[in-house]
Amino acid sequence: MNIALDMMGGDFAPEMALKGVKKFLDEHEFDGTITMLGDNRQLSDNLHLFQNNQNKIKIIPTTQVIEMNEHPTRALKEKTDSSITVGFHLLAQGNTDAFISAGNTGAMMVGAMYTIKSIEGIIRPAIGAYIPQEDGKLSLLIDVGLNADCRAENLLQFAILGSLFSKYILRINEPRVALLNVGEEEGKGNLISQAAYPLLKENDKIHFVGNAEGRDLLKDKADVYVCEGFTGNVLLKFAESFYDLFQKRKIKDAYLEKFNFEMYGGVPVLGVNKPVIIGHGISGEAAFCNMIEIARRMIEKNFTETVKNAF
Amino acid sequence: MNIALDMMGGDFAPEMALKGVKKFLDEHEFDGTITMLGDNRQLSDNLHLFQNNQNKIKIIPTTQVIEMNEHPTRALKEKTDSSITVGFHLLAQGNTDAFISAGNTGAMMVGAMYTIKSIEGIIRPAIGAYIPQEDGKLSLLIDVGLNADCRAENLLQFAILGSLFSKYILRINEPRVALLNVGEEEGKGNLISQAAYPLLKENDKIHFVGNAEGRDLLKDKADVYVCEGFTGNVLLKFAESFYDLFQKRKIKDAYLEKFNFEMYGGVPVLGVNKPVIIGHGISGEAAFCNMIEIARRMIEKNFTETVKNAF
């Protein structure tokens, strides 16, 4: 098993990525290789960090970095030796089994969709986010940004993708799927949710539990909350802003700590042909470690095949 | 000036409404009349609460109540002597200048739209919600529920309505209007926000400051945040759920206290021909008092005329 990691992505590169790799290797039994993409000098100079695990590390030197504010498509095309471009090449050619980056989100999305491409039958891939539930569990909100305009069929696919991820990777038995809506009863909502409800209700690949409202998102009403990417993105960023607020107000609370979204690491782009994980720019040590672990599980479980079989 | 109040609406009727009226009369100079609609016995028996202000109170007895879970249109039609039905009659006939209720929200919306009707030129009325800003101010999020499916023209009208309310009723000089979106740059977003951006930018009735993301909602980026009612409703209910959470976790914090949305009282239905204010079911004393004050300002400022002139 080979997991490639963009070491130059994120606000604290390569330090946090290095620490995350170390943490992962220290804490997990891992027989595979972690391919670190980035500045040769910065990476080689830090190999000593990994002590006995150095044999599990491979460095592929890259000389360019796609910065956070660069235009994704242009940057991917022009910066042919950037860590992200090279990462997608490795993945496309089968030289690695998964690719992770906390770098330019747009470049990662474009790379995933145009280099790795959607699984046949999937109209649009989606990206989810973990939402901390009051009882300590994590639920999945999907989509949170890839698809600002959706049809009901997209929502059904997000439901299936989220459900498979929740079951096989987050290990939730028979995950409950809810449709995020403005009311509880069937028939409520905008045109798309009215059209999506019966599709979700009748589909036997998911365990649909009906509509959920904004107030249910932190409660244990469902394991997967489905919505179009516009609402999902606004909602996620709003939720994230609460953590800054708690920090500013110096509020200490074990549950509210869980609104520190960069802890979780990224959620994969679901519906593409290989595991691709996009991290938050401010990903720290734990986030990088978690992303590697999620990639490992996706490879081990052959998650892409599971998705292919469902579509 | 005559303000009609449904005393039978809300989870703690008529107690909280009575307390709210008392608070308003005790704390404000008010020359007008408050018309209380509801059960004659329950209201008459409590007139002593108002002491010297009893001359400012008028009771119109009603014998029915539209319950929270009743079908709005059917209930309005069948319960002809309900406090809500009678309230809208008074308003339509010019026997009161404003109508307030914390009762069945759907019945209030239907009543506002079909009895009082939209102002000419307004495609769809909207309903806003106050959002507590980090610096202590309140901003307005509009629409939060009347319009789950919107066109760009609706968003422009919400922006104008919200801006007028913010300026004339909340007394914010030159209120800043932002479009709630998934990115900051012009051109970001779903089809409707992409279409709305230039309309907002070119309109000289509002002070448009560009896109705002979910993370900006609690910050002092704008005074009015515009979105379609689906996203607005999900977002508001999500924000409301945080207050329950803070209570459960026993977190005491002056700013987080402001997420107690029932404190604020309702926001008017904007764009209809008379002041109509819909309160939260769990409205308390302060909420009822605030709603009466908002109604008073709307009447005093002749807010409906202001809106008519803008359209």
Coordinates of C-alpha atoms in Angstrom, one line a residue:
Chain A
M1 CA 0.0 0.0 0.0
N2 CA 1.3 3.4 -1.0
I3 CA -0.2 6.7 0.3
A4 CA 1.0 9.9 -1.3
L5 CA 1.0 13.1 0.7
D6 CA 1.5 16.6 -0.5
M7 CA 4.0 18.0 2.1
M8 CA 3.8 21.5 0.8
G9 CA 0.0 22.0 1.3
G10 CA -1.5 23.9 4.2
D11 CA -0.6 26.9 6.2
F12 CA 2.2 25.2 8.2
A13 CA 4.0 23.3 5.5
P14 CA 5.9 21.1 5.7
E15 CA 6.0 21.1 9.5
M16 CA 2.5 19.9 10.3
A17 CA 2.5 17.3 7.5
L18 CA 5.8 15.9 8.8
K19 CA 4.5 15.8 12.3
G20 CA 1.3 14.1 11.1
V21 CA 3.2 11.4 9.2
K22 CA 5.3 10.8 12.3
K23 CA 2.2 10.6 14.5
F24 CA 0.6 8.1 12.1
L25 CA 3.6 5.9 11.9
D26 CA 4.2 6.0 15.7
E27 CA 0.6 5.1 16.5
H28 CA -0.5 2.7 13.7
E29 CA 0.7 -0.7 12.5
F30 CA 1.4 0.1 8.9
D31 CA 3.1 -2.1 6.3
G32 CA 3.0 0.3 3.4
T33 CA 4.9 3.3 2.2
I34 CA 4.1 6.9 2.6
T35 CA 5.3 8.9 -0.4
M36 CA 6.1 12.5 0.6
L37 CA 5.9 15.0 -2.2
G38 CA 7.7 18.3 -1.8
D39 CA 10.9 20.2 -1.4
N40 CA 13.7 17.7 -1.3
R41 CA 15.9 19.6 1.1
Q42 CA 13.2 20.4 3.6
L43 CA 12.0 16.7 3.6
S44 CA 15.4 15.0 3.6
D45 CA 16.7 17.2 6.4
N46 CA 13.8 15.9 8.6
L47 CA 14.0 12.2 7.8
H48 CA 15.5 11.6 11.2
L49 CA 12.1 12.5 12.8
F50 CA 10.9 9.1 11.7
Q51 CA 13.6 7.1 13.4
N52 CA 12.9 3.4 12.9
N53 CA 10.2 4.1 10.4
Q54 CA 12.4 5.7 7.8
N55 CA 12.1 2.6 5.6
K56 CA 8.4 3.3 5.2
I57 CA 9.0 6.8 3.8
K58 CA 9.7 7.6 0.2
I59 CA 10.5 11.2 -0.9
I60 CA 9.5 12.4 -4.4
P61 CA 11.1 15.8 -4.8
T62 CA 9.0 18.5 -6.4
T63 CA 10.1 22.1 -7.1
Q64 CA 6.9 24.0 -7.3
V65 CA 3.9 24.8 -5.0
I66 CA 0.4 25.7 -6.0
E67 CA -0.3 28.6 -3.7
M68 CA -3.7 28.9 -1.9
N69 CA -4.9 31.8 -4.0
E70 CA -3.9 30.5 -7.4
H71 CA -6.4 29.7 -10.1
P72 CA -6.8 25.9 -9.9
T73 CA -7.0 24.9 -13.5
R74 CA -4.3 27.3 -14.7
A75 CA -2.0 26.4 -11.8
L76 CA -2.4 22.6 -12.4
K77 CA -1.6 23.1 -16.0
E78 CA 1.3 25.5 -15.7
K79 CA 3.0 24.2 -12.5
T80 CA 3.8 20.8 -13.9
D81 CA 6.3 20.1 -11.1
S82 CA 4.1 21.2 -8.2
S83 CA 3.4 18.7 -5.4
I84 CA -0.3 18.6 -6.3
T85 CA 0.2 18.1 -10.1
V86 CA 2.8 15.3 -9.4
G87 CA 0.5 13.7 -6.8
F88 CA -2.3 13.4 -9.3
H89 CA 0.1 12.0 -11.9
L90 CA 1.3 9.3 -9.5
L91 CA -2.3 8.4 -8.6
A92 CA -3.5 8.3 -12.3
Q93 CA -0.6 6.1 -13.2
G94 CA -1.2 3.7 -10.4
N95 CA 2.1 4.6 -8.6
T96 CA 0.3 5.4 -5.5
D97 CA -3.0 4.2 -4.0
A98 CA -4.3 7.5 -2.5
F99 CA -3.4 11.2 -2.6
I100 CA -3.8 13.6 0.3
S101 CA -3.3 17.4 0.3
A102 CA -4.2 20.3 2.6
G103 CA -3.2 22.7 -0.2
N104 CA -5.3 24.7 -2.7
T105 CA -8.8 23.1 -2.4
G106 CA -9.8 24.2 -5.9
A107 CA -6.7 22.5 -7.5
M108 CA -7.5 19.4 -5.5
M109 CA -11.1 19.3 -6.7
V110 CA -10.2 20.0 -10.3
G111 CA -7.4 17.4 -10.1
A112 CA -9.7 14.8 -8.6
M113 CA -12.4 15.4 -11.2
Y114 CA -10.3 15.7 -14.3
T115 CA -7.3 13.5 -13.6
I116 CA -8.9 10.8 -11.6
K117 CA -12.4 11.3 -12.9
S118 CA -15.8 10.3 -11.6
I119 CA -16.9 6.7 -11.2
E120 CA -19.1 5.7 -14.1
G121 CA -22.8 6.4 -13.2
I122 CA -21.9 9.3 -10.8
I123 CA -23.2 12.6 -12.1
R124 CA -21.1 14.7 -9.8
P125 CA -18.6 13.7 -7.1
A126 CA -19.3 15.3 -3.7
I127 CA -17.4 16.3 -0.6
G128 CA -18.5 15.8 2.9
A129 CA -17.7 17.3 6.3
Y130 CA -17.8 15.8 9.8
I131 CA -20.3 17.4 12.1
P132 CA -19.7 16.7 15.9
Q133 CA -22.9 15.3 17.4
E134 CA -24.0 16.1 20.9
D135 CA -23.5 12.5 22.0
G136 CA -19.8 12.5 20.8
K137 CA -20.3 10.8 17.5
L138 CA -19.5 12.4 14.2
S139 CA -22.1 12.6 11.5
L140 CA -21.4 13.5 7.8
L141 CA -22.8 16.5 6.0
I142 CA -22.7 16.0 2.3
D143 CA -22.2 18.0 -0.1
V144 CA -20.4 20.9 1.3
G145 CA -19.0 22.6 -1.7
L146 CA -18.5 20.8 -4.9
N147 CA -22.0 21.2 -6.2
A148 CA -23.7 24.6 -5.7
D149 CA -26.5 23.7 -8.1
C150 CA -28.1 20.3 -7.8
R151 CA -30.9 18.2 -9.0
A152 CA -32.7 15.6 -6.9
E153 CA -30.7 12.8 -8.6
N154 CA -27.5 14.4 -7.2
L155 CA -28.9 14.4 -3.7
L156 CA -29.8 10.7 -4.0
Q157 CA -26.2 10.0 -5.1
F158 CA -24.8 12.0 -2.3
A159 CA -26.9 10.0 0.1
I160 CA -25.6 6.7 -1.3
L161 CA -22.0 8.0 -1.3
G162 CA -22.2 9.3 2.3
S163 CA -23.9 6.2 3.4
L164 CA -21.2 3.9 2.0
F165 CA -18.4 6.1 3.5
S166 CA -20.2 6.2 6.8
K167 CA -20.6 2.4 6.8
Y168 CA -17.3 1.2 5.5
I169 CA -14.9 3.9 6.6
L170 CA -16.5 5.4 9.7
R171 CA -17.7 1.9 10.7
I172 CA -21.3 2.9 11.4
N173 CA -23.6 0.0 11.1
E174 CA -26.6 0.8 8.9
P175 CA -26.1 4.6 8.8
R176 CA -29.3 6.7 8.9
V177 CA -29.6 9.2 6.1
A178 CA -31.7 12.4 6.5
L179 CA -32.5 15.1 4.0
L180 CA -31.7 18.5 5.3
N181 CA -34.9 20.6 4.9
V182 CA -37.0 23.4 6.2
G183 CA -39.6 21.2 7.8
E184 CA -40.1 17.7 9.0
E185 CA -43.0 16.5 7.0
E186 CA -42.8 14.9 3.6
G187 CA -43.6 17.5 0.9
K188 CA -41.9 20.3 2.7
G189 CA -39.1 22.3 1.2
N190 CA -37.9 23.7 -2.1
L191 CA -38.5 22.0 -5.4
I192 CA -35.3 20.0 -5.2
S193 CA -35.9 18.6 -1.7
Q194 CA -39.5 17.9 -2.6
A195 CA -38.3 15.9 -5.6
A196 CA -35.5 14.2 -3.7
Y197 CA -37.6 13.0 -0.8
P198 CA -39.4 10.2 -2.7
L199 CA -36.1 9.2 -4.4
L200 CA -34.5 8.8 -1.0
K201 CA -37.5 7.1 0.5
E202 CA -37.7 4.5 -2.3
N203 CA -34.0 3.7 -2.6
D204 CA -33.0 0.4 -1.0
K205 CA -29.3 1.2 -0.8
I206 CA -29.8 3.7 2.0
H207 CA -31.6 3.7 5.3
F208 CA -33.6 7.0 4.9
V209 CA -35.1 8.5 8.1
G210 CA -36.9 11.5 6.6
N211 CA -36.3 15.2 6.7
A212 CA -34.0 16.9 9.2
E213 CA -34.1 20.6 10.1
G214 CA -31.2 22.9 10.9
R215 CA -31.8 22.3 14.6
D216 CA -31.3 18.6 14.2
L217 CA -27.8 18.8 12.7
L218 CA -26.0 18.5 16.1
K219 CA -28.5 15.9 17.4
D220 CA -28.4 12.2 16.9
K221 CA -31.1 12.2 14.3
A222 CA -29.0 10.8 11.4
D223 CA -25.5 9.7 10.5
V224 CA -25.6 11.3 7.1
Y225 CA -27.2 14.7 6.3
V226 CA -27.8 15.3 2.7
C227 CA -28.1 18.7 1.0
E228 CA -26.9 20.6 -2.0
G229 CA -23.4 22.1 -1.9
F230 CA -24.6 25.7 -1.5
T231 CA -26.4 25.3 1.8
G232 CA -23.9 22.7 3.0
N233 CA -21.0 25.1 2.4
V234 CA -22.6 28.1 4.1
L235 CA -23.6 25.9 7.0
L236 CA -20.2 24.3 7.4
K237 CA -18.4 27.6 7.4
F238 CA -20.9 29.0 9.8
A239 CA -20.3 26.0 12.1
E240 CA -16.6 26.5 11.8
S241 CA -16.8 30.1 12.8
F242 CA -18.3 29.1 16.2
Y243 CA -15.0 27.5 17.2
D244 CA -13.1 30.8 16.6
L245 CA -15.8 32.4 18.7
F246 CA -15.4 29.9 21.5
Q247 CA -11.6 30.5 21.4
K248 CA -12.0 34.3 21.5
R249 CA -14.5 34.1 24.3
K250 CA -12.1 31.7 26.2
I251 CA -14.8 29.1 26.6
K252 CA -13.6 25.7 27.7
D253 CA -15.9 22.8 27.0
A254 CA -15.2 19.3 26.0
Y255 CA -18.0 19.1 23.4
L256 CA -17.4 22.6 22.0
E257 CA -13.8 21.6 21.5
K258 CA -15.1 19.3 18.8
F259 CA -16.0 22.3 16.7
N260 CA -12.3 22.5 16.0
F261 CA -12.8 21.2 12.5
E262 CA -9.1 21.1 11.6
M263 CA -8.7 18.2 14.1
Y264 CA -10.6 15.9 11.9
G265 CA -8.6 16.2 8.7
G266 CA -10.3 16.2 5.4
V267 CA -13.0 14.1 4.1
P268 CA -12.4 12.4 0.8
V269 CA -13.8 13.5 -2.5
L270 CA -16.5 10.8 -2.9
G271 CA -17.4 9.4 -6.2
V272 CA -14.0 9.6 -8.0
N273 CA -12.0 6.6 -9.1
K274 CA -9.3 6.7 -6.5
P275 CA -9.0 7.9 -2.9
V276 CA -8.4 11.7 -2.8
I277 CA -8.5 13.5 0.4
I278 CA -8.6 17.3 0.7
G279 CA -7.5 18.8 4.0
H280 CA -8.2 22.1 5.6
G281 CA -5.5 24.7 5.0
I282 CA -5.0 25.0 8.8
S283 CA -4.6 21.2 9.2
G284 CA -2.5 20.3 12.2
E285 CA -0.6 17.2 13.2
A286 CA -3.8 15.3 14.2
A287 CA -5.6 16.2 11.0
F288 CA -2.7 14.9 8.8
C289 CA -2.5 11.7 10.9
N290 CA -6.3 11.2 10.5
M291 CA -6.2 11.8 6.8
I292 CA -3.6 9.1 6.3
E293 CA -5.6 6.8 8.5
I294 CA -8.8 7.4 6.4
A295 CA -6.8 6.8 3.2
R296 CA -5.5 3.6 4.6
R297 CA -9.0 2.4 5.5
M298 CA -10.3 3.3 2.0
I299 CA -7.5 1.4 0.4
E300 CA -7.8 -1.6 2.7
K301 CA -11.6 -1.8 2.3
N302 CA -11.2 -1.3 -1.4
F303 CA -13.7 1.5 -1.0
T304 CA -13.6 2.6 -4.7
E305 CA -14.8 -0.8 -5.8
T306 CA -17.6 -0.7 -3.2
V307 CA -18.8 2.6 -4.7
K308 CA -18.5 1.3 -8.2
N309 CA -20.6 -1.7 -7.3
A310 CA -23.3 0.5 -5.9
F311 CA -23.6 2.6 -9.1
Chain B
M1 CA -52.2 54.3 17.1
N2 CA -53.7 50.9 17.7
I3 CA -51.6 47.7 17.9
A4 CA -53.4 44.3 18.0
L5 CA -51.9 41.4 19.8
D6 CA -52.9 37.8 19.7
M7 CA -52.9 36.9 23.4
M8 CA -53.5 33.2 22.7
G9 CA -50.4 32.6 20.5
G10 CA -47.2 31.0 21.8
D11 CA -46.4 28.2 24.2
F12 CA -47.1 30.2 27.3
A13 CA -50.4 32.0 26.4
P14 CA -51.7 34.2 27.6
E15 CA -49.2 34.7 30.5
M16 CA -46.2 35.8 28.5
A17 CA -48.2 38.0 26.2
L18 CA -49.8 39.7 29.3
K19 CA -46.4 40.2 30.9
G20 CA -45.0 41.6 27.6
V21 CA -47.8 44.1 27.3
K22 CA -47.2 45.2 30.9
K23 CA -43.5 45.5 30.3
F24 CA -44.0 47.6 27.2
L25 CA -46.5 49.9 28.9
D26 CA -44.3 50.3 32.0
E27 CA -41.2 51.1 30.0
H28 CA -42.4 53.1 27.0
E29 CA -44.2 56.4 26.6
F30 CA -47.2 55.2 24.5
D31 CA -50.2 57.2 23.6
G32 CA -52.0 54.5 21.6
T33 CA -54.1 51.5 22.4
I34 CA -53.2 47.9 22.6
T35 CA -55.9 45.6 21.4
M36 CA -55.7 42.2 23.1
L37 CA -57.4 39.4 21.3
G38 CA -58.3 36.2 23.2
D39 CA -60.3 34.5 25.8
N40 CA -62.4 37.2 27.5
R41 CA -62.2 35.7 31.0
Q42 CA -58.5 35.1 31.0
L43 CA -57.8 38.6 29.8
S44 CA -60.4 40.5 31.9
D45 CA -59.3 38.7 35.0
N46 CA -55.8 40.1 34.5
L47 CA -56.5 43.7 33.7
H48 CA -55.4 44.7 37.2
L49 CA -51.8 43.9 36.0
F50 CA -51.8 47.1 34.0
Q51 CA -52.7 49.4 36.9
N52 CA -52.7 52.9 35.6
N53 CA -52.4 51.8 32.0
Q54 CA -55.7 50.0 31.9
N55 CA -57.1 52.9 29.7
K56 CA -54.6 51.9 27.0
I57 CA -55.9 48.4 26.8
K58 CA -58.9 47.2 24.8
I59 CA -60.0 43.6 24.8
I60 CA -61.6 41.9 21.8
P61 CA -62.9 38.6 23.0
T62 CA -62.3 35.6 20.7
T63 CA -63.5 32.1 21.4
Q64 CA -61.2 30.0 19.2
V65 CA -57.4 29.3 19.0
I66 CA -55.5 28.1 16.0
E67 CA -53.2 25.5 17.4
M68 CA -49.5 25.2 16.5
N69 CA -49.9 22.0 14.4
E70 CA -53.1 23.0 12.5
H71 CA -53.1 23.3 8.7
P72 CA -52.8 27.1 8.2
T73 CA -55.2 27.8 5.3
R74 CA -57.9 25.4 6.6
A75 CA -57.7 26.7 10.2
L76 CA -57.9 30.3 9.1
K77 CA -61.0 29.5 7.0
E78 CA -62.7 27.3 9.5
K79 CA -61.9 29.0 12.8
T80 CA -63.6 32.3 12.0
D81 CA -63.5 33.4 15.6
S82 CA -59.9 32.5 16.3
S83 CA -57.6 35.3 17.6
I84 CA -55.5 35.1 14.4
T85 CA -58.4 35.2 12.0
V86 CA -60.0 38.1 13.9
G87 CA -56.7 39.9 14.1
F88 CA -56.3 39.9 10.3
H89 CA -59.9 41.1 9.9
L90 CA -59.2 44.1 12.2
L91 CA -56.0 44.9 10.2
A92 CA -57.7 44.5 6.8
Q93 CA -60.6 46.7 7.8
G94 CA -58.3 49.4 9.2
N95 CA -59.4 48.9 12.8
T96 CA -55.9 48.3 14.0
D97 CA -52.6 49.5 12.6
A98 CA -50.5 46.4 13.2
F99 CA -51.0 42.8 14.2
I100 CA -48.6 40.6 16.3
S101 CA -48.8 36.9 17.1
A102 CA -46.5 34.2 18.4
G103 CA -49.0 31.6 17.3
N104 CA -49.2 29.3 14.3
T105 CA -46.5 30.6 12.0
G106 CA -48.0 29.2 8.9
A107 CA -51.4 30.8 9.6
M108 CA -49.7 34.1 10.2
M109 CA -47.8 33.9 6.9
V110 CA -50.9 32.8 5.0
G111 CA -53.0 35.5 6.7
A112 CA -50.4 38.2 5.9
M113 CA -50.1 37.2 2.3
Y114 CA -53.8 36.6 1.5
T115 CA -55.6 39.0 3.8
I116 CA -53.1 41.9 3.9
K117 CA -51.5 41.1 0.6
S118 CA -48.1 42.0 -0.9
I119 CA -47.3 45.6 -1.8
E120 CA -47.6 46.2 -5.5
G121 CA -44.3 45.4 -7.2
I122 CA -43.2 42.9 -4.6
I123 CA -42.9 39.4 -6.1
R124 CA -42.9 37.7 -2.7
P125 CA -42.8 39.0 0.8
A126 CA -40.0 37.9 3.0
I127 CA -39.2 37.2 6.6
G128 CA -36.0 38.1 8.4
A129 CA -34.3 37.1 11.5
Y130 CA -31.9 38.9 13.8
I131 CA -28.4 37.5 14.0
P132 CA -26.2 38.6 17.0
Q133 CA -22.9 40.0 15.8
E134 CA -19.7 39.6 17.7
D135 CA -19.6 43.3 18.4
G136 CA -23.0 43.3 20.0
K137 CA -25.0 44.7 17.1
L138 CA -27.8 42.7 15.5
S139 CA -27.7 42.0 11.8
L140 CA -30.6 40.8 9.7
L141 CA -30.7 37.6 7.8
I142 CA -33.4 37.6 5.1
D143 CA -35.2 35.4 3.9
V144 CA -35.5 32.7 6.5
G145 CA -38.5 30.8 5.4
L146 CA -41.1 32.3 3.2
N147 CA -39.4 31.5 0.0
A148 CA -37.7 28.2 -0.5
D149 CA -37.3 28.7 -4.2
C150 CA -36.1 32.0 -5.4
R151 CA -35.0 33.9 -8.5
A152 CA -32.3 36.5 -8.5
E153 CA -35.0 39.2 -8.6
N154 CA -36.4 37.9 -5.3
L155 CA -33.0 38.3 -3.7
L156 CA -32.7 41.9 -4.9
Q157 CA -36.1 42.6 -3.4
F158 CA -35.1 41.0 -0.1
A159 CA -32.0 43.2 -0.1
I160 CA -34.1 46.3 -0.5
L161 CA -36.7 45.3 2.1
G162 CA -34.0 44.3 4.6
S163 CA -32.1 47.5 4.0
L164 CA -35.2 49.6 4.6
F165 CA -36.1 47.8 7.8
S166 CA -32.5 48.0 9.0
K167 CA -32.4 51.8 8.3
Y168 CA -35.8 52.9 9.4
I169 CA -36.7 50.5 12.2
L170 CA -33.3 49.3 13.5
R171 CA -31.9 52.7 13.0
I172 CA -28.7 51.7 11.2
N173 CA -27.4 54.5 9.0
E174 CA -26.7 53.3 5.5
P175 CA -27.0 49.6 6.2
R176 CA -24.5 47.4 4.4
V177 CA -26.0 44.5 2.4
A178 CA -24.1 41.3 1.6
L179 CA -25.0 38.3 -0.5
L180 CA -24.6 35.1 1.4
N181 CA -22.5 32.9 -0.8
V182 CA -19.9 30.1 -1.0
G183 CA -17.0 32.4 -1.9
E184 CA -16.0 36.0 -1.7
E185 CA -15.3 36.8 -5.3
E186 CA -17.9 38.0 -7.8
G187 CA -18.9 35.1 -10.0
K188 CA -18.8 32.6 -7.2
G189 CA -21.8 30.6 -6.1
N190 CA -24.8 28.8 -7.6
L191 CA -26.8 30.1 -10.6
I192 CA -29.1 32.3 -8.5
S193 CA -26.3 34.0 -6.5
Q194 CA -24.3 34.5 -9.7
A195 CA -27.3 36.2 -11.2
A196 CA -28.2 38.2 -8.1
Y197 CA -24.7 39.7 -7.6
P198 CA -24.8 42.1 -10.5
L199 CA -28.4 43.1 -9.7
L200 CA -27.3 43.9 -6.1
K201 CA -24.2 45.7 -7.3
E202 CA -26.0 47.9 -9.7
N203 CA -29.0 48.8 -7.6
D204 CA -28.7 52.3 -6.1
K205 CA -31.3 51.7 -3.3
I206 CA -28.9 49.6 -1.3
H207 CA -25.3 49.8 -0.1
F208 CA -24.0 46.4 -1.4
V209 CA -20.7 45.2 0.0
G210 CA -20.3 42.0 -2.0
N211 CA -20.4 38.3 -1.0
A212 CA -20.3 37.0 2.5
E213 CA -19.5 33.4 3.5
G214 CA -21.0 31.4 6.3
R215 CA -18.1 32.3 8.5
D216 CA -18.9 36.0 8.1
L217 CA -22.4 35.8 9.5
L218 CA -21.4 36.6 13.1
K219 CA -18.8 39.2 12.1
D220 CA -19.4 42.8 11.4
K221 CA -19.2 42.4 7.6
A222 CA -22.8 43.6 6.8
D223 CA -26.0 44.7 8.4
V224 CA -28.2 42.7 6.1
Y225 CA -27.3 39.2 4.8
V226 CA -29.4 38.1 1.8
C227 CA -30.2 34.5 0.8
E228 CA -33.0 32.4 -0.4
G229 CA -35.3 31.1 2.3
F230 CA -34.1 27.5 2.2
T231 CA -30.6 28.2 3.2
G232 CA -31.7 31.0 5.5
N233 CA -34.1 28.7 7.3
V234 CA -31.7 25.9 7.8
L235 CA -29.0 28.3 9.0
L236 CA -31.3 30.1 11.4
K237 CA -32.5 26.9 13.0
F238 CA -28.9 25.6 13.2
A239 CA -27.9 28.9 15.0
E240 CA -30.9 28.6 17.3
S241 CA -29.9 25.1 18.3
F242 CA -26.6 26.4 19.6
Y243 CA -28.4 28.2 22.4
D244 CA -30.0 25.0 23.6
L245 CA -26.5 23.5 23.5
F246 CA -25.0 26.3 25.6
Q247 CA -27.8 25.9 28.1
K248 CA -27.3 22.1 28.3
R249 CA -23.5 22.5 28.7
K250 CA -24.1 25.2 31.3
I251 CA -22.0 27.7 29.5
K252 CA -22.3 31.2 30.7
D253 CA -21.1 33.9 28.4
A254 CA -22.6 37.4 27.7
Y255 CA -22.3 37.1 23.9
L256 CA -23.5 33.5 23.7
E257 CA -26.6 34.6 25.7
K258 CA -27.5 36.6 22.6
F259 CA -28.2 33.3 20.7
N260 CA -31.3 33.1 22.8
F261 CA -33.4 34.1 19.8
E262 CA -36.7 34.3 21.6
M263 CA -35.4 37.4 23.4
Y264 CA -35.7 39.4 20.2
G265 CA -39.3 38.8 19.4
G266 CA -40.4 38.4 15.8
V267 CA -39.3 40.1 12.7
P268 CA -42.1 41.5 10.6
V269 CA -43.2 40.0 7.3
L270 CA -41.6 42.5 5.0
G271 CA -43.3 43.5 1.8
V272 CA -47.0 43.2 2.9
N273 CA -49.4 46.2 3.1
K274 CA -49.6 46.5 6.9
P275 CA -47.2 45.7 9.8
V276 CA -47.5 42.0 10.6
I277 CA -45.1 40.5 13.2
I278 CA -44.7 36.8 13.7
G279 CA -43.2 35.7 17.0
H280 CA -41.4 32.6 18.1
G281 CA -43.7 30.0 19.8
I282 CA -41.5 30.2 22.9
S283 CA -41.6 34.0 23.0
G284 CA -41.2 35.3 26.5
E285 CA -42.0 38.7 28.2
A286 CA -39.1 40.5 26.5
A287 CA -40.0 39.1 23.1
F288 CA -43.6 40.3 23.3
C289 CA -42.5 43.7 24.5
N290 CA -39.9 44.0 21.7
M291 CA -42.5 43.0 19.1
I292 CA -44.9 45.7 20.3
E293 CA -42.0 48.3 20.1
I294 CA -41.1 47.2 16.6
A295 CA -44.8 47.5 15.6
R296 CA -44.9 51.0 17.2
R297 CA -41.8 52.1 15.2
M298 CA -43.2 50.7 12.0
I299 CA -46.5 52.6 12.4
E300 CA -44.7 55.8 13.6
K301 CA -42.3 55.8 10.7
N302 CA -45.1 54.9 8.3
F303 CA -42.8 52.0 7.2
T304 CA -45.3 50.6 4.7
E305 CA -45.3 53.8 2.7
T306 CA -41.5 53.9 2.7
V307 CA -41.5 50.4 1.2
K308 CA -44.2 51.3 -1.3
N309 CA -42.2 54.3 -2.4
A310 CA -39.2 52.1 -3.0
F311 CA -41.0 49.7 -5.3

